[in-house]
Amino acid sequence: MIRSNEYKTATDEHGNHQSAGVERDVPWVAITPVVNAIRVVERMVPDGQLLFDHDSHDLHTTGSDTGSLKLDALRARIEDFVAWANTEAATHGLPNETIPPDPNGKIGTARFRRSLAWHIARRPNGLVALAIQYGHLRTTFVAGGYASRSRDGIHDLIDIETVRAVADTVADLHDDLGAGGGVSGPAARRAIKAAATAPRFAGTVITATTARRLIANEDAMIYDNPHALLLCHYKRATALCHRDGVKDTPRVDHCVPGCGNVIRTDQHALQLRERATALDTRAARVPGPLGERLRANADKLRGYADAHDRTRITLTEDAG
Ligand code: SF4
């Protein structure tokens, strides 16, 4: 748990600003690599200084200053990070991991935050460590105590990116159904109705306000969950992923297979079978209980795909 002080919004019980800051109500939940990184930074700055203390980190700027790293230094850090990542990609022969030159110039802090929001919204189960951290960020920023107190900056960006991701998912489903594709699962009929509303997104400029309105509209929101190979037409009342209270958005990183919000498409059925075949291939190389577990998992995935084929409905059948 990472605890810290906040300054800008720090007030006492009478509403007076407290310039010395107060501890945030909601601590950050971090995974081990983040904690280790903080331990390293703690050793780089004098005792009692900010972790990103200007004087300790901003070595290119002459003259002393108070507070944390300034924007110029942060921008330079982002550029340095890109250079470092590209050198690592080249060293390990991973050209696909290279960060390409940006046609819009340097990334800067605003676009960096936007990228962070994009990842939180769209990669809930990408790289495992990042997924966990992004999941915590989403919980902390969006569903946690911050949300009710101050919704600005990153909160708005996460809402906007979430709705943009949903708009893409709904548009794909709309096209898929239009081309004769089928859907299955307890939320299949609801999904067909929601997909018909795809133009609702196309005609909307997604600002923080429209994003909040759309997120609150359960009929409109379908979330992609590529890790679980399903779509989630989120309804709070039937969601199995929230044991600890009602939230605005699903926890797709904690998706529970028997949930009433699940939808599967023909594409998911294909991918389930591909994943099952890959698991069988691995199982053939692993003896004993681990191999058996992999095979059992493969059977379960094939079972989901078969259930999809048996129960799928299409636009025409739904209308009939
Ligand atoms: S359990 Fe899965 S399908 Fe159900 S609401 Fe949560 S993420 Fe969506």
mmCIF file of C-alpha atoms and ligand atoms in Angstrom:
data_model
loop_
_atom_site.group_PDB
_atom_site.id
_atom_site.type_symbol
_atom_site.label_atom_id
_atom_site.label_comp_id
_atom_site.label_asym_id
_atom_site.label_seq_id
_atom_site.Cartn_x
_atom_site.Cartn_y
_atom_site.Cartn_z
ATOM 1 C CA MET A 1 0.000 0.000 0.000
ATOM 2 C CA ILE A 2 1.411 3.385 -0.963
ATOM 3 C CA ARG A 3 0.291 6.285 1.144
ATOM 4 C CA SER A 4 0.894 9.876 0.227
ATOM 5 C CA ASN A 5 -0.170 13.401 0.983
ATOM 6 C CA GLU A 6 -2.305 15.603 -1.222
ATOM 7 C CA TYR A 7 -2.003 19.352 -1.290
ATOM 8 C CA LYS A 8 -4.228 21.006 -3.873
ATOM 9 C CA THR A 9 -7.472 19.610 -2.487
ATOM 10 C CA ALA A 10 -6.408 19.443 1.170
ATOM 11 C CA THR A 11 -8.949 21.163 3.418
ATOM 12 C CA ASP A 12 -9.845 20.911 7.101
ATOM 13 C CA GLU A 13 -13.329 20.185 8.438
ATOM 14 C CA HIS A 14 -14.280 23.871 7.977
ATOM 15 C CA GLY A 15 -13.251 23.859 4.338
ATOM 16 C CA ASN A 16 -10.054 25.877 4.879
ATOM 17 C CA HIS A 17 -7.112 24.980 2.677
ATOM 18 C CA GLN A 18 -4.320 23.143 4.504
ATOM 19 C CA SER A 19 -1.058 24.120 2.898
ATOM 20 C CA ALA A 20 0.871 21.425 4.765
ATOM 21 C CA GLY A 21 -1.244 18.812 2.977
ATOM 22 C CA VAL A 22 -3.204 15.859 4.346
ATOM 23 C CA GLU A 23 -2.837 12.130 3.794
ATOM 24 C CA ARG A 24 -4.994 10.817 0.997
ATOM 25 C CA ASP A 25 -8.001 8.823 2.196
ATOM 26 C CA VAL A 26 -7.432 6.065 -0.335
ATOM 27 C CA PRO A 27 -3.972 4.508 -0.520
ATOM 28 C CA TRP A 28 -2.664 3.129 -3.804
ATOM 29 C CA VAL A 29 -2.449 -0.631 -4.062
ATOM 30 C CA ALA A 30 0.758 -1.506 -5.870
ATOM 31 C CA ILE A 31 2.419 -4.656 -7.124
ATOM 32 C CA THR A 32 5.972 -5.639 -6.185
ATOM 33 C CA PRO A 33 7.829 -4.045 -9.154
ATOM 34 C CA VAL A 34 6.256 -0.684 -8.296
ATOM 35 C CA VAL A 35 7.204 -1.017 -4.635
ATOM 36 C CA ASN A 36 10.771 -1.966 -5.622
ATOM 37 C CA ALA A 37 10.996 1.053 -7.927
ATOM 38 C CA ILE A 38 9.903 3.314 -5.080
ATOM 39 C CA ARG A 39 12.518 1.775 -2.780
ATOM 40 C CA VAL A 40 15.186 2.629 -5.376
ATOM 41 C CA VAL A 41 13.982 6.212 -5.766
ATOM 42 C CA GLU A 42 13.896 6.599 -1.973
ATOM 43 C CA ARG A 43 17.639 5.911 -1.931
ATOM 44 C CA MET A 44 18.285 8.534 -4.603
ATOM 45 C CA VAL A 45 16.827 11.463 -2.691
ATOM 46 C CA PRO A 46 17.850 12.884 0.692
ATOM 47 C CA ASP A 47 15.775 11.850 3.703
ATOM 48 C CA GLY A 48 12.493 13.698 3.983
ATOM 49 C CA GLN A 49 12.514 14.962 0.367
ATOM 50 C CA LEU A 50 9.878 14.247 -2.261
ATOM 51 C CA LEU A 51 10.460 11.056 -4.235
ATOM 52 C CA PHE A 52 10.757 13.116 -7.430
ATOM 53 C CA ASP A 53 12.551 15.980 -5.785
ATOM 54 C CA HIS A 54 13.589 18.617 -8.321
ATOM 55 C CA ASP A 55 17.126 19.141 -7.010
ATOM 56 C CA SER A 56 17.961 15.442 -6.909
ATOM 57 C CA HIS A 57 16.535 14.456 -10.279
ATOM 58 C CA ASP A 58 16.614 17.459 -12.554
ATOM 59 C CA LEU A 59 20.346 17.445 -13.128
ATOM 60 C CA HIS A 60 20.259 19.226 -16.494
ATOM 61 C CA THR A 61 18.768 22.403 -15.088
ATOM 62 C CA THR A 62 21.148 24.773 -13.403
ATOM 63 C CA GLY A 63 20.105 26.332 -10.156
ATOM 64 C CA SER A 64 18.236 24.984 -7.211
ATOM 65 C CA ASP A 65 14.460 24.907 -6.949
ATOM 66 C CA THR A 66 11.886 23.572 -4.584
ATOM 67 C CA GLY A 67 9.267 20.920 -5.090
ATOM 68 C CA SER A 68 9.145 18.060 -7.535
ATOM 69 C CA LEU A 69 10.384 17.568 -11.096
ATOM 70 C CA LYS A 70 9.177 20.293 -13.461
ATOM 71 C CA LEU A 71 7.275 19.638 -16.689
ATOM 72 C CA ASP A 72 10.348 20.088 -18.903
ATOM 73 C CA ALA A 73 12.214 17.454 -16.965
ATOM 74 C CA LEU A 74 9.230 15.086 -17.094
ATOM 75 C CA ARG A 75 9.020 15.530 -20.864
ATOM 76 C CA ALA A 76 12.724 14.732 -21.155
ATOM 77 C CA ARG A 77 12.180 11.642 -18.970
ATOM 78 C CA ILE A 78 9.467 10.381 -21.299
ATOM 79 C CA GLU A 79 11.793 10.821 -24.297
ATOM 80 C CA ASP A 80 14.584 9.042 -22.411
ATOM 81 C CA PHE A 81 12.207 6.209 -21.637
ATOM 82 C CA VAL A 82 11.309 5.837 -25.330
ATOM 83 C CA ALA A 83 15.012 5.723 -26.236
ATOM 84 C CA TRP A 84 15.684 3.150 -23.510
ATOM 85 C CA ALA A 85 12.735 0.961 -24.551
ATOM 86 C CA ASN A 86 13.872 1.050 -28.183
ATOM 87 C CA THR A 87 17.442 0.100 -27.257
ATOM 88 C CA GLU A 88 16.089 -2.830 -25.207
ATOM 89 C CA ALA A 89 13.862 -3.913 -28.097
ATOM 90 C CA ALA A 90 16.855 -3.831 -30.478
ATOM 91 C CA THR A 91 19.117 -5.675 -28.029
ATOM 92 C CA HIS A 92 16.594 -8.470 -27.600
ATOM 93 C CA GLY A 93 15.687 -8.668 -31.285
ATOM 94 C CA LEU A 94 12.065 -7.592 -30.697
ATOM 95 C CA PRO A 95 11.356 -5.076 -33.481
ATOM 96 C CA ASN A 96 7.594 -5.241 -32.820
ATOM 97 C CA GLU A 97 8.169 -3.781 -29.368
ATOM 98 C CA THR A 98 9.829 -0.666 -30.763
ATOM 99 C CA ILE A 99 8.041 2.608 -30.045
ATOM 100 C CA PRO A 100 7.841 4.315 -33.466
ATOM 101 C CA PRO A 101 8.658 7.990 -34.012
ATOM 102 C CA ASP A 102 5.578 10.033 -33.258
ATOM 103 C CA PRO A 103 4.125 11.993 -36.214
ATOM 104 C CA ASN A 104 2.715 14.530 -33.748
ATOM 105 C CA GLY A 105 6.025 15.327 -32.105
ATOM 106 C CA LYS A 106 7.154 14.718 -28.591
ATOM 107 C CA ILE A 107 4.812 12.805 -26.333
ATOM 108 C CA GLY A 108 4.675 15.203 -23.390
ATOM 109 C CA THR A 109 2.898 14.660 -20.104
ATOM 110 C CA ALA A 110 -0.678 15.211 -21.319
ATOM 111 C CA ARG A 111 -0.371 12.567 -24.036
ATOM 112 C CA PHE A 112 1.476 10.258 -21.681
ATOM 113 C CA ARG A 113 -1.477 10.408 -19.278
ATOM 114 C CA ARG A 114 -3.792 9.773 -22.201
ATOM 115 C CA SER A 115 -1.764 6.661 -23.080
ATOM 116 C CA LEU A 116 -2.040 5.500 -19.500
ATOM 117 C CA ALA A 117 -5.811 5.970 -19.609
ATOM 118 C CA TRP A 118 -5.950 4.101 -22.957
ATOM 119 C CA HIS A 119 -4.158 1.139 -21.409
ATOM 120 C CA ILE A 120 -6.344 1.117 -18.316
ATOM 121 C CA ALA A 121 -9.439 1.099 -20.515
ATOM 122 C CA ARG A 122 -8.299 -1.373 -23.168
ATOM 123 C CA ARG A 123 -5.732 -3.724 -21.766
ATOM 124 C CA PRO A 124 -7.273 -5.162 -18.640
ATOM 125 C CA ASN A 125 -5.560 -8.468 -19.220
ATOM 126 C CA GLY A 126 -2.639 -7.614 -21.466
ATOM 127 C CA LEU A 127 0.669 -8.142 -19.745
ATOM 128 C CA VAL A 128 -0.081 -9.698 -16.410
ATOM 129 C CA ALA A 129 1.926 -7.333 -14.179
ATOM 130 C CA LEU A 130 0.609 -4.274 -15.980
ATOM 131 C CA ALA A 131 -2.900 -5.664 -15.961
ATOM 132 C CA ILE A 132 -2.806 -5.969 -12.213
ATOM 133 C CA GLN A 133 -1.438 -2.472 -11.818
ATOM 134 C CA TYR A 134 -3.933 -0.995 -14.271
ATOM 135 C CA GLY A 135 -6.711 -2.887 -12.522
ATOM 136 C CA HIS A 136 -5.657 -1.305 -9.232
ATOM 137 C CA LEU A 137 -5.426 2.099 -10.866
ATOM 138 C CA ARG A 138 -8.889 1.767 -12.299
ATOM 139 C CA THR A 139 -10.274 0.630 -8.970
ATOM 140 C CA THR A 140 -8.478 3.398 -7.120
ATOM 141 C CA PHE A 141 -9.185 6.191 -9.558
ATOM 142 C CA VAL A 142 -12.571 5.349 -10.915
ATOM 143 C CA ALA A 143 -14.359 3.160 -8.442
ATOM 144 C CA GLY A 144 -12.540 4.167 -5.283
ATOM 145 C CA GLY A 145 -12.845 7.141 -3.024
ATOM 146 C CA TYR A 146 -11.187 9.585 -5.407
ATOM 147 C CA ALA A 147 -14.068 9.369 -7.778
ATOM 148 C CA SER A 148 -16.609 10.912 -5.489
ATOM 149 C CA ARG A 149 -14.309 13.673 -4.314
ATOM 150 C CA SER A 150 -12.643 15.017 -7.386
ATOM 151 C CA ARG A 151 -13.147 13.880 -10.936
ATOM 152 C CA ASP A 152 -10.652 15.613 -13.103
ATOM 153 C CA GLY A 153 -7.538 14.871 -15.123
ATOM 154 C CA ILE A 154 -6.894 11.181 -15.261
ATOM 155 C CA HIS A 155 -10.412 10.251 -14.084
ATOM 156 C CA ASP A 156 -11.968 12.005 -17.034
ATOM 157 C CA LEU A 157 -9.426 10.528 -19.412
ATOM 158 C CA ILE A 158 -10.159 7.004 -18.179
ATOM 159 C CA ASP A 159 -13.894 7.575 -18.626
ATOM 160 C CA ILE A 160 -13.338 8.915 -22.154
ATOM 161 C CA GLU A 161 -11.030 6.065 -23.161
ATOM 162 C CA THR A 162 -13.436 3.523 -21.646
ATOM 163 C CA VAL A 163 -16.300 4.850 -23.749
ATOM 164 C CA ARG A 164 -14.122 4.966 -26.879
ATOM 165 C CA ALA A 165 -13.165 1.328 -26.329
ATOM 166 C CA VAL A 166 -16.834 0.415 -25.819
ATOM 167 C CA ALA A 167 -17.790 2.328 -28.982
ATOM 168 C CA ASP A 168 -15.308 0.208 -30.972
ATOM 169 C CA THR A 169 -16.656 -3.001 -29.414
ATOM 170 C CA VAL A 170 -20.275 -2.097 -30.112
ATOM 171 C CA ALA A 171 -19.470 -1.066 -33.707
ATOM 172 C CA ASP A 172 -17.647 -4.371 -34.334
ATOM 173 C CA LEU A 173 -20.582 -6.326 -32.908
ATOM 174 C CA HIS A 174 -23.010 -4.310 -35.032
ATOM 175 C CA ASP A 175 -21.002 -5.131 -38.202
ATOM 176 C CA ASP A 176 -20.597 -8.743 -37.188
ATOM 177 C CA LEU A 177 -24.336 -9.259 -36.632
ATOM 178 C CA GLY A 178 -25.089 -7.396 -39.857
ATOM 179 C CA ALA A 179 -22.875 -9.877 -41.725
ATOM 180 C CA GLY A 180 -24.857 -12.848 -40.345
ATOM 181 C CA GLY A 181 -22.742 -13.521 -37.254
ATOM 182 C CA GLY A 182 -24.306 -15.108 -34.173
ATOM 183 C CA VAL A 183 -24.131 -14.452 -30.457
ATOM 184 C CA SER A 184 -24.749 -16.678 -27.461
ATOM 185 C CA GLY A 185 -24.810 -16.395 -23.691
ATOM 186 C CA PRO A 186 -27.282 -15.075 -21.141
ATOM 187 C CA ALA A 187 -26.896 -11.492 -22.382
ATOM 188 C CA ALA A 188 -27.102 -12.334 -26.109
ATOM 189 C CA ARG A 189 -30.539 -10.809 -26.744
ATOM 190 C CA ARG A 190 -29.676 -7.681 -24.808
ATOM 191 C CA ALA A 191 -26.460 -7.426 -26.834
ATOM 192 C CA ILE A 192 -28.364 -7.515 -30.131
ATOM 193 C CA LYS A 193 -30.449 -4.559 -28.946
ATOM 194 C CA ALA A 194 -27.364 -2.702 -27.749
ATOM 195 C CA ALA A 195 -25.525 -3.302 -31.027
ATOM 196 C CA ALA A 196 -28.420 -1.670 -32.863
ATOM 197 C CA THR A 197 -27.514 1.501 -30.975
ATOM 198 C CA ALA A 198 -23.980 1.626 -32.423
ATOM 199 C CA PRO A 199 -24.789 4.858 -34.303
ATOM 200 C CA ARG A 200 -25.408 6.454 -30.883
ATOM 201 C CA PHE A 201 -21.634 6.419 -30.406
ATOM 202 C CA ALA A 202 -20.768 7.417 -33.961
ATOM 203 C CA GLY A 203 -22.801 10.587 -33.656
ATOM 204 C CA THR A 204 -21.446 11.598 -30.259
ATOM 205 C CA VAL A 205 -18.405 13.697 -29.532
ATOM 206 C CA ILE A 206 -17.012 11.929 -26.501
ATOM 207 C CA THR A 207 -16.213 14.469 -23.817
ATOM 208 C CA ALA A 208 -15.881 13.805 -20.104
ATOM 209 C CA THR A 209 -19.564 14.683 -19.653
ATOM 210 C CA THR A 210 -20.892 12.474 -22.453
ATOM 211 C CA ALA A 211 -18.561 9.684 -21.298
ATOM 212 C CA ARG A 212 -19.998 9.791 -17.785
ATOM 213 C CA ARG A 213 -23.536 9.797 -19.162
ATOM 214 C CA LEU A 214 -22.844 6.792 -21.385
ATOM 215 C CA ILE A 215 -21.095 4.835 -18.641
ATOM 216 C CA ALA A 216 -24.170 5.333 -16.467
ATOM 217 C CA ASN A 217 -26.374 3.941 -19.261
ATOM 218 C CA GLU A 218 -26.231 0.181 -18.757
ATOM 219 C CA ASP A 219 -28.072 -0.538 -21.974
ATOM 220 C CA ALA A 220 -25.354 1.078 -24.074
ATOM 221 C CA MET A 221 -22.197 -0.341 -22.612
ATOM 222 C CA ILE A 222 -20.625 -3.559 -23.893
ATOM 223 C CA TYR A 223 -17.092 -4.246 -22.714
ATOM 224 C CA ASP A 224 -14.602 -6.391 -24.570
ATOM 225 C CA ASN A 225 -12.837 -9.020 -22.502
ATOM 226 C CA PRO A 226 -10.285 -10.641 -24.829
ATOM 227 C CA HIS A 227 -8.633 -12.531 -22.003
ATOM 228 C CA ALA A 228 -11.822 -14.393 -21.057
ATOM 229 C CA LEU A 229 -12.858 -14.513 -24.753
ATOM 230 C CA LEU A 230 -16.232 -12.905 -24.207
ATOM 231 C CA LEU A 231 -18.080 -9.626 -24.245
ATOM 232 C CA CYS A 232 -19.666 -8.240 -21.115
ATOM 233 C CA HIS A 233 -22.975 -6.401 -21.307
ATOM 234 C CA TYR A 234 -22.584 -4.991 -17.865
ATOM 235 C CA LYS A 235 -25.547 -4.839 -15.513
ATOM 236 C CA ARG A 236 -24.696 -4.150 -11.928
ATOM 237 C CA ALA A 237 -27.501 -6.292 -10.572
ATOM 238 C CA THR A 238 -26.281 -9.480 -12.227
ATOM 239 C CA ALA A 239 -22.499 -8.892 -12.206
ATOM 240 C CA LEU A 240 -20.542 -11.606 -10.434
ATOM 241 C CA CYS A 241 -17.223 -9.745 -10.514
ATOM 242 C CA HIS A 242 -18.046 -7.285 -7.735
ATOM 243 C CA ARG A 243 -18.281 -8.869 -4.379
ATOM 244 C CA ASP A 244 -17.370 -5.736 -2.487
ATOM 245 C CA GLY A 245 -20.054 -3.307 -3.494
ATOM 246 C CA VAL A 246 -21.693 -1.860 -6.556
ATOM 247 C CA LYS A 247 -19.485 -0.225 -9.177
ATOM 248 C CA ASP A 248 -20.026 1.646 -12.419
ATOM 249 C CA THR A 249 -17.900 -0.610 -14.581
ATOM 250 C CA PRO A 250 -17.149 -4.343 -14.614
ATOM 251 C CA ARG A 251 -13.928 -5.780 -13.267
ATOM 252 C CA VAL A 252 -13.069 -7.675 -16.408
ATOM 253 C CA ASP A 253 -9.839 -8.852 -14.804
ATOM 254 C CA HIS A 254 -12.035 -10.724 -12.273
ATOM 255 C CA CYS A 255 -14.559 -12.098 -14.739
ATOM 256 C CA VAL A 256 -16.583 -15.104 -13.500
ATOM 257 C CA PRO A 257 -17.636 -17.581 -16.240
ATOM 258 C CA GLY A 258 -21.250 -18.192 -15.065
ATOM 259 C CA CYS A 259 -22.167 -14.485 -15.021
ATOM 260 C CA GLY A 260 -25.480 -13.373 -16.531
ATOM 261 C CA ASN A 261 -23.748 -10.564 -18.471
ATOM 262 C CA VAL A 262 -21.699 -12.866 -20.716
ATOM 263 C CA ILE A 263 -21.978 -12.758 -24.533
ATOM 264 C CA ARG A 264 -19.957 -14.854 -26.959
ATOM 265 C CA THR A 265 -19.590 -14.295 -30.688
ATOM 266 C CA ASP A 266 -18.630 -16.729 -33.501
ATOM 267 C CA GLN A 267 -15.151 -15.216 -33.358
ATOM 268 C CA HIS A 268 -14.907 -16.097 -29.676
ATOM 269 C CA ALA A 269 -15.911 -19.696 -30.422
ATOM 270 C CA LEU A 270 -13.079 -19.896 -32.976
ATOM 271 C CA GLN A 271 -10.592 -18.388 -30.539
ATOM 272 C CA LEU A 272 -11.741 -20.705 -27.738
ATOM 273 C CA ARG A 273 -10.982 -23.708 -29.942
ATOM 274 C CA GLU A 274 -7.603 -22.248 -30.944
ATOM 275 C CA ARG A 275 -6.724 -21.710 -27.305
ATOM 276 C CA ALA A 276 -7.871 -25.259 -26.479
ATOM 277 C CA THR A 277 -5.618 -26.688 -29.201
ATOM 278 C CA ALA A 278 -2.659 -24.670 -27.882
ATOM 279 C CA LEU A 279 -3.334 -26.005 -24.367
ATOM 280 C CA ASP A 280 -3.464 -29.601 -25.675
ATOM 281 C CA THR A 281 -0.129 -29.054 -27.441
ATOM 282 C CA ARG A 282 1.403 -27.850 -24.190
ATOM 283 C CA ALA A 283 -0.226 -30.705 -22.253
ATOM 284 C CA ALA A 284 1.420 -33.237 -24.569
ATOM 285 C CA ARG A 285 4.814 -31.994 -23.389
ATOM 286 C CA VAL A 286 3.959 -31.860 -19.692
ATOM 287 C CA PRO A 287 3.561 -35.149 -17.790
ATOM 288 C CA GLY A 288 1.452 -35.754 -14.691
ATOM 289 C CA PRO A 289 -1.152 -33.560 -12.993
ATOM 290 C CA LEU A 290 -0.092 -30.336 -14.732
ATOM 291 C CA GLY A 291 -0.670 -31.919 -18.145
ATOM 292 C CA GLU A 292 -4.039 -33.222 -16.962
ATOM 293 C CA ARG A 293 -5.009 -29.791 -15.744
ATOM 294 C CA LEU A 294 -4.102 -28.260 -19.110
ATOM 295 C CA ARG A 295 -6.180 -30.894 -20.906
ATOM 296 C CA ALA A 296 -9.119 -30.290 -18.557
ATOM 297 C CA ASN A 297 -8.880 -26.573 -19.310
ATOM 298 C CA ALA A 298 -8.803 -27.290 -23.030
ATOM 299 C CA ASP A 299 -11.964 -29.439 -22.670
ATOM 300 C CA LYS A 300 -13.679 -26.660 -20.739
ATOM 301 C CA LEU A 301 -12.902 -24.117 -23.480
ATOM 302 C CA ARG A 302 -14.139 -26.497 -26.177
ATOM 303 C CA GLY A 303 -17.299 -26.942 -24.097
ATOM 304 C CA TYR A 304 -17.878 -23.167 -24.177
ATOM 305 C CA ALA A 305 -17.363 -23.144 -27.958
ATOM 306 C CA ASP A 306 -19.778 -26.072 -28.444
ATOM 307 C CA ALA A 307 -22.370 -24.368 -26.236
ATOM 308 C CA HIS A 308 -22.022 -21.267 -28.418
ATOM 309 C CA ASP A 309 -22.620 -23.270 -31.604
ATOM 310 C CA ARG A 310 -25.715 -24.945 -30.097
ATOM 311 C CA THR A 311 -27.334 -21.794 -28.727
ATOM 312 C CA ARG A 312 -26.180 -18.950 -30.977
ATOM 313 C CA ILE A 313 -28.813 -16.570 -32.304
ATOM 314 C CA THR A 314 -28.542 -14.205 -35.238
ATOM 315 C CA LEU A 315 -30.269 -10.946 -36.092
ATOM 316 C CA THR A 316 -32.915 -12.740 -38.164
ATOM 317 C CA GLU A 317 -33.665 -15.306 -35.481
ATOM 318 C CA ASP A 318 -33.888 -12.601 -32.834
ATOM 319 C CA ALA A 319 -36.352 -10.650 -34.961
ATOM 320 C CA GLY A 320 -38.378 -13.846 -35.503
HETATM 321 S S1 SF4 B 1 -18.268 -11.275 -14.203
HETATM 322 FE FE1 SF4 B 1 -17.491 -10.923 -16.281
HETATM 323 S S2 SF4 B 1 -19.319 -10.866 -17.592
HETATM 324 FE FE2 SF4 B 1 -19.987 -10.593 -15.449
HETATM 325 S S3 SF4 B 1 -20.099 -8.388 -15.166
HETATM 326 FE FE3 SF4 B 1 -18.086 -9.040 -14.455
HETATM 327 S S4 SF4 B 1 -16.750 -8.836 -16.254
HETATM 328 FE FE4 SF4 B 1 -18.860 -8.743 -16.977
#
